[in-house]
Amino acid sequence: MAQWREDVLGAGFECTDLELGSDDEGPLVATLVRAKPDRRSWQERMFHGKRVLDGVDVLYVHGWSDYFFQRDLAAFWTNRGARFFALDLRKYGRSLREGQTPGYVERLDDYHLEIEAALEVMGEGEPEPRPLVLFGHSTGGLVLSLWAAAHPGKAAALVLNSPWLEFQLASTGRQVLMPLLNLGARTNPYEVAPQLDYGFYTRAQREVGPRDELDLVNPVWRPERTHAVRGGWLRAILEGHTRVSRGLGIAEPVEVLLSARTAIPLKWSEELTRADSVLDVDEVAKAALKLGSTVTVDRIDGALHDVFLSSEPVRNEAYARLDRWLRGWRAG
């Protein structure tokens, strides 16, 4: 049985470690966080009946250079009856250990180990499996999409928040870079790849997002400028994009939430507070159609890369659209 302890988010959240063995940097661990929903009174149960997500489990996976910290995101799900869990992948956030290269893996399929360990813990004490919603942001959306494709029938639905399904320079850029990365991965996979990050995405979140959550972010786990991008890791990402481009064949329904536009972050402007400055959202929207046979793409005007860290009116719109989609999914 899992040993739960109070989480860094404080009251209402607990976490447990998932042991994953070791690699050349030492022991590997992932961290599973759970939200503890308030108990409903008998009056609420009697007069309001079942909630739309009663009996459902949600597993959230964060993006690159990130970890789970969003209390409001958890509350959205638990207020509708779901049990909410979030996974800090190996070498990210709560799972990052001294001496480890933040976020580094050379195969995205390595994450299957912690996903399956998390699901095993989530199922402890349950007489039968509960419907599972996989919920991923950015790189987490790519990771969960690949896992769902490799494990048909395990999830009941996917919700993807700006999933990183295609490279910023689209398939042409991916095809140009891949041979170079293959060569580099054989000689020095830890070599730092060129990147331009002036901290504008972080600034945009702080200017418009939920200050009560963002002001408490751990800057080591979620730095103002992203962790260094290593060649071996980028090769793994592009290989995942190639698999998406071939079609994943996911049978379960998929909801994709995206900004309506991309802004290139070469210099600061107010436009960066109303657009995705990380991904090419048009390319992601096209790639999303390769996920499976039932895909909904919701484009949200004014959204940031993480649509749930956008300005309050945009966040409200994103939550309203997600709620509408979930009600339709449950009705079906």
mmCIF file of C-alpha atoms in Angstrom:
data_model
loop_
_atom_site.group_PDB
_atom_site.id
_atom_site.type_symbol
_atom_site.label_atom_id
_atom_site.label_comp_id
_atom_site.label_asym_id
_atom_site.label_seq_id
_atom_site.Cartn_x
_atom_site.Cartn_y
_atom_site.Cartn_z
ATOM 1 C CA MET A 1 0.000 0.000 0.000
ATOM 2 C CA ALA A 2 1.166 3.514 -0.801
ATOM 3 C CA GLN A 3 2.472 5.651 2.058
ATOM 4 C CA TRP A 4 0.876 9.083 1.689
ATOM 5 C CA ARG A 5 2.267 12.255 3.297
ATOM 6 C CA GLU A 6 1.278 15.913 3.279
ATOM 7 C CA ASP A 7 2.206 17.564 0.016
ATOM 8 C CA VAL A 8 3.999 20.885 -0.516
ATOM 9 C CA LEU A 9 0.650 22.338 -1.621
ATOM 10 C CA GLY A 10 -0.540 22.005 1.964
ATOM 11 C CA ALA A 11 -3.981 21.178 3.290
ATOM 12 C CA GLY A 12 -6.087 19.122 0.950
ATOM 13 C CA PHE A 13 -3.177 17.507 -0.913
ATOM 14 C CA GLU A 14 -1.056 14.416 -0.247
ATOM 15 C CA CYS A 15 1.747 12.747 -2.188
ATOM 16 C CA THR A 16 3.600 9.452 -2.350
ATOM 17 C CA ASP A 17 6.828 8.316 -4.009
ATOM 18 C CA LEU A 18 6.911 5.773 -6.831
ATOM 19 C CA GLU A 19 10.246 3.932 -6.951
ATOM 20 C CA LEU A 20 11.464 3.394 -10.507
ATOM 21 C CA GLY A 21 14.894 1.787 -10.100
ATOM 22 C CA SER A 22 17.953 3.779 -11.170
ATOM 23 C CA ASP A 23 19.979 5.066 -14.102
ATOM 24 C CA ASP A 24 23.511 6.443 -14.495
ATOM 25 C CA GLU A 25 22.551 9.494 -12.382
ATOM 26 C CA GLY A 26 21.293 7.453 -9.431
ATOM 27 C CA PRO A 27 17.927 6.356 -8.005
ATOM 28 C CA LEU A 28 14.817 7.282 -9.991
ATOM 29 C CA VAL A 29 11.542 8.272 -8.404
ATOM 30 C CA ALA A 30 8.249 9.738 -9.602
ATOM 31 C CA THR A 31 5.767 11.465 -7.297
ATOM 32 C CA LEU A 32 2.015 10.952 -7.285
ATOM 33 C CA VAL A 33 -0.074 13.767 -5.802
ATOM 34 C CA ARG A 34 -3.732 13.440 -4.877
ATOM 35 C CA ALA A 35 -6.328 16.044 -4.008
ATOM 36 C CA LYS A 36 -8.500 15.255 -1.012
ATOM 37 C CA PRO A 37 -12.031 16.392 -1.919
ATOM 38 C CA ASP A 38 -14.340 17.760 0.752
ATOM 39 C CA ARG A 39 -16.925 15.248 1.892
ATOM 40 C CA ARG A 40 -20.451 16.033 0.704
ATOM 41 C CA SER A 41 -23.104 16.303 3.351
ATOM 42 C CA TRP A 42 -26.112 13.996 3.183
ATOM 43 C CA GLN A 43 -28.242 17.029 2.292
ATOM 44 C CA GLU A 44 -26.088 17.723 -0.767
ATOM 45 C CA ARG A 45 -26.224 14.097 -1.828
ATOM 46 C CA MET A 46 -29.998 13.951 -1.340
ATOM 47 C CA PHE A 47 -30.970 17.226 -3.003
ATOM 48 C CA HIS A 48 -28.264 17.524 -5.672
ATOM 49 C CA GLY A 49 -27.810 13.860 -6.552
ATOM 50 C CA LYS A 50 -24.863 12.482 -8.462
ATOM 51 C CA ARG A 51 -22.279 14.787 -9.954
ATOM 52 C CA VAL A 52 -21.212 14.516 -13.579
ATOM 53 C CA LEU A 53 -17.842 12.885 -12.783
ATOM 54 C CA ASP A 54 -18.754 10.706 -9.804
ATOM 55 C CA GLY A 55 -16.804 7.463 -10.047
ATOM 56 C CA VAL A 56 -14.166 8.890 -12.441
ATOM 57 C CA ASP A 57 -10.398 9.072 -11.874
ATOM 58 C CA VAL A 58 -8.237 11.790 -13.455
ATOM 59 C CA LEU A 59 -4.468 11.516 -13.932
ATOM 60 C CA TYR A 60 -2.706 14.777 -14.813
ATOM 61 C CA VAL A 61 0.795 15.000 -16.306
ATOM 62 C CA HIS A 62 2.638 18.341 -16.553
ATOM 63 C CA GLY A 63 4.722 19.759 -19.377
ATOM 64 C CA TRP A 64 8.419 20.432 -19.950
ATOM 65 C CA SER A 65 10.293 22.352 -17.228
ATOM 66 C CA ASP A 66 7.182 22.175 -15.040
ATOM 67 C CA TYR A 67 5.426 20.294 -12.222
ATOM 68 C CA PHE A 68 1.951 20.129 -10.697
ATOM 69 C CA PHE A 69 1.010 23.142 -8.544
ATOM 70 C CA GLN A 70 -2.467 24.210 -9.722
ATOM 71 C CA ARG A 71 -4.937 23.886 -6.851
ATOM 72 C CA ASP A 72 -7.740 25.427 -8.922
ATOM 73 C CA LEU A 73 -7.249 22.841 -11.653
ATOM 74 C CA ALA A 74 -7.660 20.038 -9.125
ATOM 75 C CA ALA A 75 -10.754 21.715 -7.664
ATOM 76 C CA PHE A 76 -12.412 21.841 -11.095
ATOM 77 C CA TRP A 77 -12.336 18.038 -11.224
ATOM 78 C CA THR A 78 -13.073 17.236 -7.592
ATOM 79 C CA ASN A 79 -16.027 19.661 -7.514
ATOM 80 C CA ARG A 80 -17.568 17.505 -10.247
ATOM 81 C CA GLY A 81 -17.035 14.290 -8.321
ATOM 82 C CA ALA A 82 -13.789 12.955 -9.801
ATOM 83 C CA ARG A 83 -10.797 11.733 -7.856
ATOM 84 C CA PHE A 84 -7.868 13.895 -9.020
ATOM 85 C CA PHE A 85 -4.264 12.703 -9.171
ATOM 86 C CA ALA A 86 -1.199 14.412 -10.661
ATOM 87 C CA LEU A 87 2.125 12.846 -11.562
ATOM 88 C CA ASP A 88 5.474 14.617 -11.309
ATOM 89 C CA LEU A 89 7.528 12.558 -13.757
ATOM 90 C CA ARG A 90 11.067 11.407 -12.968
ATOM 91 C CA LYS A 91 13.582 14.276 -12.699
ATOM 92 C CA TYR A 92 10.828 16.911 -12.551
ATOM 93 C CA GLY A 93 9.454 18.889 -9.622
ATOM 94 C CA ARG A 94 9.012 16.820 -6.481
ATOM 95 C CA SER A 95 10.822 13.933 -8.192
ATOM 96 C CA LEU A 96 14.024 15.835 -9.048
ATOM 97 C CA ARG A 97 17.004 14.633 -6.994
ATOM 98 C CA GLU A 98 20.412 16.231 -6.466
ATOM 99 C CA GLY A 99 22.801 15.487 -9.306
ATOM 100 C CA GLN A 100 20.095 14.663 -11.840
ATOM 101 C CA THR A 101 19.683 16.395 -15.205
ATOM 102 C CA PRO A 102 16.226 18.025 -14.978
ATOM 103 C CA GLY A 103 13.629 16.352 -17.190
ATOM 104 C CA TYR A 104 16.113 14.205 -19.083
ATOM 105 C CA VAL A 105 15.075 10.971 -20.784
ATOM 106 C CA GLU A 106 16.114 9.425 -24.078
ATOM 107 C CA ARG A 107 12.886 7.489 -24.707
ATOM 108 C CA LEU A 108 9.381 8.804 -24.005
ATOM 109 C CA ASP A 109 8.200 5.232 -23.548
ATOM 110 C CA ASP A 110 10.302 5.118 -20.355
ATOM 111 C CA TYR A 111 7.486 7.124 -18.766
ATOM 112 C CA HIS A 112 5.168 4.140 -19.138
ATOM 113 C CA LEU A 113 6.754 2.787 -15.948
ATOM 114 C CA GLU A 114 5.593 5.653 -13.714
ATOM 115 C CA ILE A 115 2.226 5.979 -15.418
ATOM 116 C CA GLU A 116 1.466 2.332 -14.744
ATOM 117 C CA ALA A 117 2.834 2.585 -11.188
ATOM 118 C CA ALA A 118 0.562 5.580 -10.600
ATOM 119 C CA LEU A 119 -2.468 3.707 -11.927
ATOM 120 C CA GLU A 120 -1.671 0.772 -9.650
ATOM 121 C CA VAL A 121 -1.642 3.062 -6.607
ATOM 122 C CA MET A 122 -4.833 4.810 -7.773
ATOM 123 C CA GLY A 123 -6.559 1.425 -7.954
ATOM 124 C CA GLU A 124 -5.625 0.283 -4.448
ATOM 125 C CA GLY A 125 -8.716 -0.773 -2.523
ATOM 126 C CA GLU A 126 -11.001 -0.468 -5.535
ATOM 127 C CA PRO A 127 -13.107 -3.567 -6.331
ATOM 128 C CA GLU A 128 -13.021 -2.805 -10.070
ATOM 129 C CA PRO A 129 -11.357 -0.248 -12.365
ATOM 130 C CA ARG A 130 -12.886 3.228 -12.478
ATOM 131 C CA PRO A 131 -13.238 5.199 -15.734
ATOM 132 C CA LEU A 132 -9.930 6.987 -16.316
ATOM 133 C CA VAL A 133 -9.447 10.426 -17.861
ATOM 134 C CA LEU A 134 -5.869 11.198 -18.896
ATOM 135 C CA PHE A 135 -5.176 14.933 -18.658
ATOM 136 C CA GLY A 136 -1.900 16.244 -20.069
ATOM 137 C CA HIS A 137 -0.319 19.630 -20.682
ATOM 138 C CA SER A 138 2.241 20.254 -23.455
ATOM 139 C CA THR A 139 4.895 17.486 -23.290
ATOM 140 C CA GLY A 140 2.626 15.665 -20.838
ATOM 141 C CA GLY A 141 -0.044 15.640 -23.529
ATOM 142 C CA LEU A 142 2.386 13.977 -25.941
ATOM 143 C CA VAL A 143 3.468 11.428 -23.318
ATOM 144 C CA LEU A 144 -0.118 10.479 -22.426
ATOM 145 C CA SER A 145 -1.188 10.280 -26.071
ATOM 146 C CA LEU A 146 1.610 7.810 -26.815
ATOM 147 C CA TRP A 147 0.750 5.802 -23.694
ATOM 148 C CA ALA A 148 -2.962 5.678 -24.575
ATOM 149 C CA ALA A 149 -2.133 4.484 -28.093
ATOM 150 C CA ALA A 150 0.048 1.700 -26.666
ATOM 151 C CA HIS A 151 -2.609 0.691 -24.090
ATOM 152 C CA PRO A 152 -5.960 0.680 -25.895
ATOM 153 C CA GLY A 153 -8.980 0.509 -23.630
ATOM 154 C CA LYS A 154 -7.125 1.532 -20.458
ATOM 155 C CA ALA A 155 -8.341 5.147 -20.559
ATOM 156 C CA ALA A 156 -11.905 6.266 -21.154
ATOM 157 C CA ALA A 157 -10.983 9.718 -22.501
ATOM 158 C CA LEU A 158 -8.090 12.132 -23.012
ATOM 159 C CA VAL A 159 -8.051 15.852 -22.266
ATOM 160 C CA LEU A 160 -5.046 17.681 -23.709
ATOM 161 C CA ASN A 161 -4.074 21.244 -22.798
ATOM 162 C CA SER A 162 -1.865 22.615 -25.613
ATOM 163 C CA PRO A 163 -0.263 19.224 -26.257
ATOM 164 C CA TRP A 164 3.168 19.283 -27.908
ATOM 165 C CA LEU A 165 2.238 17.076 -30.853
ATOM 166 C CA GLU A 166 4.394 18.693 -33.541
ATOM 167 C CA PHE A 167 7.670 20.570 -33.699
ATOM 168 C CA GLN A 168 7.550 24.366 -33.973
ATOM 169 C CA LEU A 169 9.023 24.246 -37.478
ATOM 170 C CA ALA A 170 6.518 21.540 -38.453
ATOM 171 C CA SER A 171 7.395 18.262 -40.117
ATOM 172 C CA THR A 172 9.982 19.832 -42.450
ATOM 173 C CA GLY A 173 12.024 21.155 -39.528
ATOM 174 C CA ARG A 174 11.667 17.832 -37.749
ATOM 175 C CA GLN A 175 13.000 15.943 -40.767
ATOM 176 C CA VAL A 176 15.988 18.306 -41.064
ATOM 177 C CA LEU A 177 16.903 18.086 -37.380
ATOM 178 C CA MET A 178 16.416 14.362 -36.822
ATOM 179 C CA PRO A 179 19.592 13.129 -38.621
ATOM 180 C CA LEU A 180 21.687 15.691 -36.729
ATOM 181 C CA LEU A 181 20.176 14.660 -33.409
ATOM 182 C CA ASN A 182 20.649 10.980 -34.200
ATOM 183 C CA LEU A 183 24.338 11.636 -34.783
ATOM 184 C CA GLY A 184 24.672 13.766 -31.662
ATOM 185 C CA ALA A 185 22.819 11.260 -29.508
ATOM 186 C CA ARG A 186 25.455 8.651 -30.299
ATOM 187 C CA THR A 187 28.356 10.905 -29.323
ATOM 188 C CA ASN A 188 27.065 13.352 -26.678
ATOM 189 C CA PRO A 189 23.350 13.050 -25.858
ATOM 190 C CA TYR A 190 23.706 15.529 -22.957
ATOM 191 C CA GLU A 191 24.939 18.344 -25.215
ATOM 192 C CA VAL A 192 22.816 21.461 -24.736
ATOM 193 C CA ALA A 193 20.800 22.370 -27.829
ATOM 194 C CA PRO A 194 20.434 26.029 -28.879
ATOM 195 C CA GLN A 195 17.323 27.695 -27.494
ATOM 196 C CA LEU A 196 15.894 31.179 -27.150
ATOM 197 C CA ASP A 197 14.006 31.796 -23.922
ATOM 198 C CA TYR A 198 13.973 35.321 -22.527
ATOM 199 C CA GLY A 199 11.508 34.481 -19.773
ATOM 200 C CA PHE A 200 8.623 36.139 -21.632
ATOM 201 C CA TYR A 201 6.242 33.190 -21.204
ATOM 202 C CA THR A 202 6.763 33.266 -17.447
ATOM 203 C CA ARG A 203 6.281 37.037 -17.442
ATOM 204 C CA ALA A 204 3.026 36.711 -19.399
ATOM 205 C CA GLN A 205 1.664 34.218 -16.865
ATOM 206 C CA ARG A 206 2.575 36.460 -13.957
ATOM 207 C CA GLU A 207 0.929 39.479 -15.575
ATOM 208 C CA VAL A 208 -2.421 37.787 -16.253
ATOM 209 C CA GLY A 209 -2.567 34.429 -14.446
ATOM 210 C CA PRO A 210 -3.718 33.374 -10.946
ATOM 211 C CA ARG A 211 -1.259 35.160 -8.637
ATOM 212 C CA ASP A 212 -2.217 33.138 -5.556
ATOM 213 C CA GLU A 213 -0.832 30.014 -7.287
ATOM 214 C CA LEU A 214 1.996 31.443 -9.376
ATOM 215 C CA ASP A 215 3.521 33.416 -6.474
ATOM 216 C CA LEU A 216 4.100 30.133 -4.596
ATOM 217 C CA VAL A 217 5.792 28.292 -7.482
ATOM 218 C CA ASN A 218 9.143 26.671 -6.672
ATOM 219 C CA PRO A 219 11.652 28.414 -9.024
ATOM 220 C CA VAL A 220 14.019 25.424 -8.974
ATOM 221 C CA TRP A 221 11.284 23.100 -10.185
ATOM 222 C CA ARG A 222 9.735 25.639 -12.566
ATOM 223 C CA PRO A 223 12.426 28.164 -13.545
ATOM 224 C CA GLU A 224 11.683 31.503 -15.178
ATOM 225 C CA ARG A 225 13.618 30.293 -18.225
ATOM 226 C CA THR A 226 13.292 26.637 -19.114
ATOM 227 C CA HIS A 227 15.688 23.897 -18.094
ATOM 228 C CA ALA A 228 18.492 23.334 -20.589
ATOM 229 C CA VAL A 229 17.352 21.333 -23.617
ATOM 230 C CA ARG A 230 19.632 18.345 -24.246
ATOM 231 C CA GLY A 231 20.104 16.723 -27.630
ATOM 232 C CA GLY A 232 19.163 13.227 -26.473
ATOM 233 C CA TRP A 233 15.911 14.521 -24.936
ATOM 234 C CA LEU A 234 14.986 16.557 -28.017
ATOM 235 C CA ARG A 235 15.575 13.509 -30.187
ATOM 236 C CA ALA A 236 13.064 11.588 -28.033
ATOM 237 C CA ILE A 237 10.507 14.391 -28.452
ATOM 238 C CA LEU A 238 10.879 14.492 -32.240
ATOM 239 C CA GLU A 239 10.579 10.710 -32.418
ATOM 240 C CA GLY A 240 7.288 11.072 -30.516
ATOM 241 C CA HIS A 241 6.130 13.718 -33.002
ATOM 242 C CA THR A 242 6.951 11.359 -35.866
ATOM 243 C CA ARG A 243 4.770 8.658 -34.298
ATOM 244 C CA VAL A 244 1.889 11.128 -33.956
ATOM 245 C CA SER A 245 2.273 12.188 -37.602
ATOM 246 C CA ARG A 246 1.795 8.570 -38.670
ATOM 247 C CA GLY A 247 -1.460 8.354 -36.706
ATOM 248 C CA LEU A 248 -1.934 6.911 -33.228
ATOM 249 C CA GLY A 249 -5.342 5.300 -33.714
ATOM 250 C CA ILE A 250 -6.670 6.197 -30.264
ATOM 251 C CA ALA A 251 -10.249 4.914 -30.082
ATOM 252 C CA GLU A 252 -11.266 6.925 -27.012
ATOM 253 C CA PRO A 253 -12.611 10.493 -27.392
ATOM 254 C CA VAL A 254 -10.047 13.282 -27.170
ATOM 255 C CA GLU A 255 -10.545 16.931 -26.170
ATOM 256 C CA VAL A 256 -7.777 19.338 -27.229
ATOM 257 C CA LEU A 257 -7.677 22.870 -25.803
ATOM 258 C CA LEU A 258 -5.511 25.377 -27.702
ATOM 259 C CA SER A 259 -4.965 29.087 -28.009
ATOM 260 C CA ALA A 260 -6.401 30.739 -31.100
ATOM 261 C CA ARG A 261 -3.001 32.111 -32.124
ATOM 262 C CA THR A 262 0.766 31.902 -31.738
ATOM 263 C CA ALA A 263 3.047 34.833 -30.862
ATOM 264 C CA ILE A 264 6.803 34.636 -31.473
ATOM 265 C CA PRO A 265 8.621 35.748 -28.276
ATOM 266 C CA LEU A 266 11.604 37.632 -29.745
ATOM 267 C CA LYS A 267 10.821 40.789 -27.746
ATOM 268 C CA TRP A 268 8.300 41.633 -25.075
ATOM 269 C CA SER A 269 4.853 42.842 -26.152
ATOM 270 C CA GLU A 270 1.356 42.706 -24.716
ATOM 271 C CA GLU A 271 0.460 40.241 -27.468
ATOM 272 C CA LEU A 272 2.375 37.610 -25.477
ATOM 273 C CA THR A 273 -0.291 37.817 -22.745
ATOM 274 C CA ARG A 274 -2.983 36.733 -25.229
ATOM 275 C CA ALA A 275 -1.314 33.996 -27.299
ATOM 276 C CA ASP A 276 0.717 30.783 -27.140
ATOM 277 C CA SER A 277 4.374 31.836 -27.246
ATOM 278 C CA VAL A 278 5.689 28.257 -26.999
ATOM 279 C CA LEU A 279 4.030 26.189 -29.745
ATOM 280 C CA ASP A 280 2.770 26.717 -33.277
ATOM 281 C CA VAL A 281 -0.881 26.151 -32.430
ATOM 282 C CA ASP A 282 -1.992 25.751 -36.045
ATOM 283 C CA GLU A 283 0.465 22.875 -36.527
ATOM 284 C CA VAL A 284 -0.654 21.316 -33.239
ATOM 285 C CA ALA A 285 -4.308 21.597 -34.291
ATOM 286 C CA LYS A 286 -3.533 19.738 -37.527
ATOM 287 C CA ALA A 287 -1.467 17.104 -35.713
ATOM 288 C CA ALA A 288 -4.276 16.564 -33.184
ATOM 289 C CA LEU A 289 -6.438 15.100 -35.945
ATOM 290 C CA LYS A 290 -3.894 12.249 -36.203
ATOM 291 C CA LEU A 291 -4.552 11.147 -32.627
ATOM 292 C CA GLY A 292 -7.681 9.116 -33.300
ATOM 293 C CA SER A 293 -11.119 8.966 -34.795
ATOM 294 C CA THR A 294 -12.959 11.217 -32.305
ATOM 295 C CA VAL A 295 -11.066 14.434 -31.646
ATOM 296 C CA THR A 296 -12.512 17.793 -30.571
ATOM 297 C CA VAL A 297 -10.271 20.849 -31.013
ATOM 298 C CA ASP A 298 -11.302 23.883 -28.937
ATOM 299 C CA ARG A 299 -9.471 27.086 -29.953
ATOM 300 C CA ILE A 300 -9.685 29.707 -27.213
ATOM 301 C CA ASP A 301 -9.108 33.349 -28.050
ATOM 302 C CA GLY A 302 -6.599 35.024 -25.728
ATOM 303 C CA ALA A 303 -5.215 31.818 -24.212
ATOM 304 C CA LEU A 304 -1.602 31.304 -23.203
ATOM 305 C CA HIS A 305 0.315 28.084 -23.807
ATOM 306 C CA ASP A 306 -1.178 26.724 -20.582
ATOM 307 C CA VAL A 307 -4.755 27.789 -21.182
ATOM 308 C CA PHE A 308 -5.545 27.431 -17.459
ATOM 309 C CA LEU A 309 -2.903 30.038 -16.568
ATOM 310 C CA SER A 310 -4.373 32.648 -18.919
ATOM 311 C CA SER A 311 -6.247 35.783 -17.831
ATOM 312 C CA GLU A 312 -9.315 35.168 -15.680
ATOM 313 C CA PRO A 313 -11.935 35.627 -18.457
ATOM 314 C CA VAL A 314 -9.995 33.237 -20.705
ATOM 315 C CA ARG A 315 -9.577 30.698 -17.891
ATOM 316 C CA ASN A 316 -13.297 30.839 -17.259
ATOM 317 C CA GLU A 317 -13.967 30.228 -20.942
ATOM 318 C CA ALA A 318 -11.557 27.281 -20.976
ATOM 319 C CA TYR A 319 -13.178 25.711 -17.914
ATOM 320 C CA ALA A 320 -16.652 26.262 -19.406
ATOM 321 C CA ARG A 321 -15.676 24.540 -22.644
ATOM 322 C CA LEU A 322 -14.056 21.654 -20.807
ATOM 323 C CA ASP A 323 -17.138 21.280 -18.603
ATOM 324 C CA ARG A 324 -19.364 21.218 -21.701
ATOM 325 C CA TRP A 325 -17.191 18.571 -23.330
ATOM 326 C CA LEU A 326 -17.107 16.405 -20.221
ATOM 327 C CA ARG A 327 -20.899 16.562 -19.852
ATOM 328 C CA GLY A 328 -21.285 15.445 -23.435
ATOM 329 C CA TRP A 329 -18.750 12.665 -22.933
ATOM 330 C CA ARG A 330 -20.524 11.377 -19.801
ATOM 331 C CA ALA A 331 -23.917 11.612 -21.450
ATOM 332 C CA GLY A 332 -22.570 9.448 -24.253
#
